Short mmCIF file of C-alpha atoms in Angstrom, two decimals:
data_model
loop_
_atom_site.label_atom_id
_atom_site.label_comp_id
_atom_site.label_asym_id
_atom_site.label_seq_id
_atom_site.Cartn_x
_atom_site.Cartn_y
_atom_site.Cartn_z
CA UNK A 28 14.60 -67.75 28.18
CA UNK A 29 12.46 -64.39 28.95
CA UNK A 30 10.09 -63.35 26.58
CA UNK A 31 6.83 -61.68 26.34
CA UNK A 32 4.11 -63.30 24.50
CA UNK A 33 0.68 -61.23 23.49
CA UNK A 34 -2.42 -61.83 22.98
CA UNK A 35 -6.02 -60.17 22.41
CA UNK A 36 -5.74 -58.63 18.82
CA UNK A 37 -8.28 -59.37 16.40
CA UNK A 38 -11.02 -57.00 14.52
CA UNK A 39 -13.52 -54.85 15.95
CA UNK A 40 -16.16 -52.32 14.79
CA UNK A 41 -15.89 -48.26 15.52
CA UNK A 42 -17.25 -47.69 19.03
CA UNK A 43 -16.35 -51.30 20.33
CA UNK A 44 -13.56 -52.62 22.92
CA UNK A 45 -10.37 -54.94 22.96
CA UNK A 46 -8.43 -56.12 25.98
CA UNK A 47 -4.69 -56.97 24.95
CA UNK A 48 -2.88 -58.92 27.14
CA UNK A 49 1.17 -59.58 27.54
CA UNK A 50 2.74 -61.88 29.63
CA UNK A 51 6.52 -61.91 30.37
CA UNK A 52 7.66 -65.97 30.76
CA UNK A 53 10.74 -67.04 31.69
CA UNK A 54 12.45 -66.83 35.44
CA UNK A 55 11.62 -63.23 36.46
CA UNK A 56 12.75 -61.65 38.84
CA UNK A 57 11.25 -57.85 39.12
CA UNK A 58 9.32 -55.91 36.47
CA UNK A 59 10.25 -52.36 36.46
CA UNK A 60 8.17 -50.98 33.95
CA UNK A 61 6.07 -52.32 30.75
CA UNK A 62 3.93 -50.43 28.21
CA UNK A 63 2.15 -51.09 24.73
CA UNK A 64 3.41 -48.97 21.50
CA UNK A 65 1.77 -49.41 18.29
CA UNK A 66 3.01 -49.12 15.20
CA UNK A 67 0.18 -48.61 11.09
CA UNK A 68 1.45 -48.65 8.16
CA UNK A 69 3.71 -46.78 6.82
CA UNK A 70 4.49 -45.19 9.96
CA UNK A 71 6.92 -45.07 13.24
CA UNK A 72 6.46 -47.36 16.74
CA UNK A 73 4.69 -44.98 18.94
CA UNK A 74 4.21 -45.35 22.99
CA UNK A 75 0.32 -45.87 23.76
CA UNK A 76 0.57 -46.29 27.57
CA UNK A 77 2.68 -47.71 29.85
CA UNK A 78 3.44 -48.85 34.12
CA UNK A 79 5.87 -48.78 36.10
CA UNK A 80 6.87 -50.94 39.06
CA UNK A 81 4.53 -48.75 41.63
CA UNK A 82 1.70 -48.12 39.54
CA UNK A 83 2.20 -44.90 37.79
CA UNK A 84 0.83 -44.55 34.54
CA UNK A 85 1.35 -42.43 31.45
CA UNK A 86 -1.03 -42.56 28.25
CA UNK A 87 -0.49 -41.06 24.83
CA UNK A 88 -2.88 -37.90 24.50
CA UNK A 89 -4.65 -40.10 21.49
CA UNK A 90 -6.03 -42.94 23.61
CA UNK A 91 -6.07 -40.99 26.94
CA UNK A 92 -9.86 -41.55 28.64
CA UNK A 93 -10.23 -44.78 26.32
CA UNK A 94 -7.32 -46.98 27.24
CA UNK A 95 -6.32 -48.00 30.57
CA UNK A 96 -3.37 -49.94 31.14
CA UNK A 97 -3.44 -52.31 34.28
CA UNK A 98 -1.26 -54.83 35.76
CA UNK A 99 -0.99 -58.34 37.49
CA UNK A 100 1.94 -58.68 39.52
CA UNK A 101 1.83 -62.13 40.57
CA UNK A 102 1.25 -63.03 36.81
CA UNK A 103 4.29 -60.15 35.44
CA UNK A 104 1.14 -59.59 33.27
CA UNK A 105 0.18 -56.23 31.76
CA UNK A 106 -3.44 -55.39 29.87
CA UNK A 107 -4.23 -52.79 27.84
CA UNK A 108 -8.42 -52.47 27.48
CA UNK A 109 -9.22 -50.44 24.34
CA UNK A 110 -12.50 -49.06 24.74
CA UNK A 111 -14.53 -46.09 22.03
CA UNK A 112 -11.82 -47.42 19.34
CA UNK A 113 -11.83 -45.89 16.28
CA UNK A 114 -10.42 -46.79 12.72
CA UNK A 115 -7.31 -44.41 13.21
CA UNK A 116 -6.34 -47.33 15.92
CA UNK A 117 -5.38 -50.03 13.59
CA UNK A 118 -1.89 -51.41 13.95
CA UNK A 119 0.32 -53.29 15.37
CA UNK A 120 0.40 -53.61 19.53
CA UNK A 121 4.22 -54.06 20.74
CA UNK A 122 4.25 -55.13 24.29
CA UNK A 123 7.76 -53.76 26.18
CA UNK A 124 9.35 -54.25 28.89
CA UNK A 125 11.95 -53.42 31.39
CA UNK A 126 12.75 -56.18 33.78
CA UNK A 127 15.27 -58.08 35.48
CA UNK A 128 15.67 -62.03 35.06
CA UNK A 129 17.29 -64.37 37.32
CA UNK A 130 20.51 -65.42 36.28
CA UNK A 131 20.77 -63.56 32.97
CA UNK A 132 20.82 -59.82 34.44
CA UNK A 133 18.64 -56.90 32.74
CA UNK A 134 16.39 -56.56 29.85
CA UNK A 135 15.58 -52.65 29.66
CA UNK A 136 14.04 -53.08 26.09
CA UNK A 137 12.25 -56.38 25.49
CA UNK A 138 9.74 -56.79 22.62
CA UNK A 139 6.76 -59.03 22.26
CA UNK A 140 5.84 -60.36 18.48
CA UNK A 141 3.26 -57.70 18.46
CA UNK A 142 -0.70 -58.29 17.55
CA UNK A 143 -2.77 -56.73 15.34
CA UNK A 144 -5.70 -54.72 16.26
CA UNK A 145 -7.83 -53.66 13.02
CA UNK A 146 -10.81 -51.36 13.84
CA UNK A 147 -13.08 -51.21 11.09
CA UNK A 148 -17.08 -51.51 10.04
#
């Protein structure tokens, strides 16, 4: 079974840093692209940043110069580090992916559990 399974969340003062982390389990067989959305209260799932397969990136305007989104191929891991937060980044983190799985074809839009990430003093 391929899933993705986060981790990282947790609460943090204004100013300070988080690194998320999501891990796609299962038998993989290529990762072709996998980002982190976050979703407050109250309001829609949003794209923070996200990879593809070769390394390009692509960062909502919001976190762009805080975040950076990295990842570990030989792990099919993916990071997000959080750095400068600030209150209005409290929500949810979705890890998604686009991948391919042996035996069991495509998954173009898999979904972690999501963690929470509460920035507050």
């Amino acid at each position: 079974q391929v899933q993705l399974v986060e981790s990282g969340g947790g609460l943090v003062q204004p100013g300070g840093s988080l690194r998320l982390s999501c891990a796609a389990s299962g038998s993989i067989f290529s990762i072709i692209r996998m980002g982190w959305y976050h979703q407050a209260p109250g309001k829609q799932r949003e794209l923070v940043a996200a990879i593809t397969s070769g390394g390009r990136t692509m960062y909502a305007d919001s976190v762009k110069g805080r975040f950076t989104i990295s990842r570990d191929n030989a792990k099919n891991t993916v990071y997000l580090q959080m750095n400068s937060l600030k209150p209005e980044d409290t929500a949810v983190y979705y890890c998604n992916a686009d991948l391919i799985a042996r035996g069991s074809g495509r998954y173009n839009d898999l979904w972690g559990q999501g963690t929470q990430v509460t920035v507050s003093s």
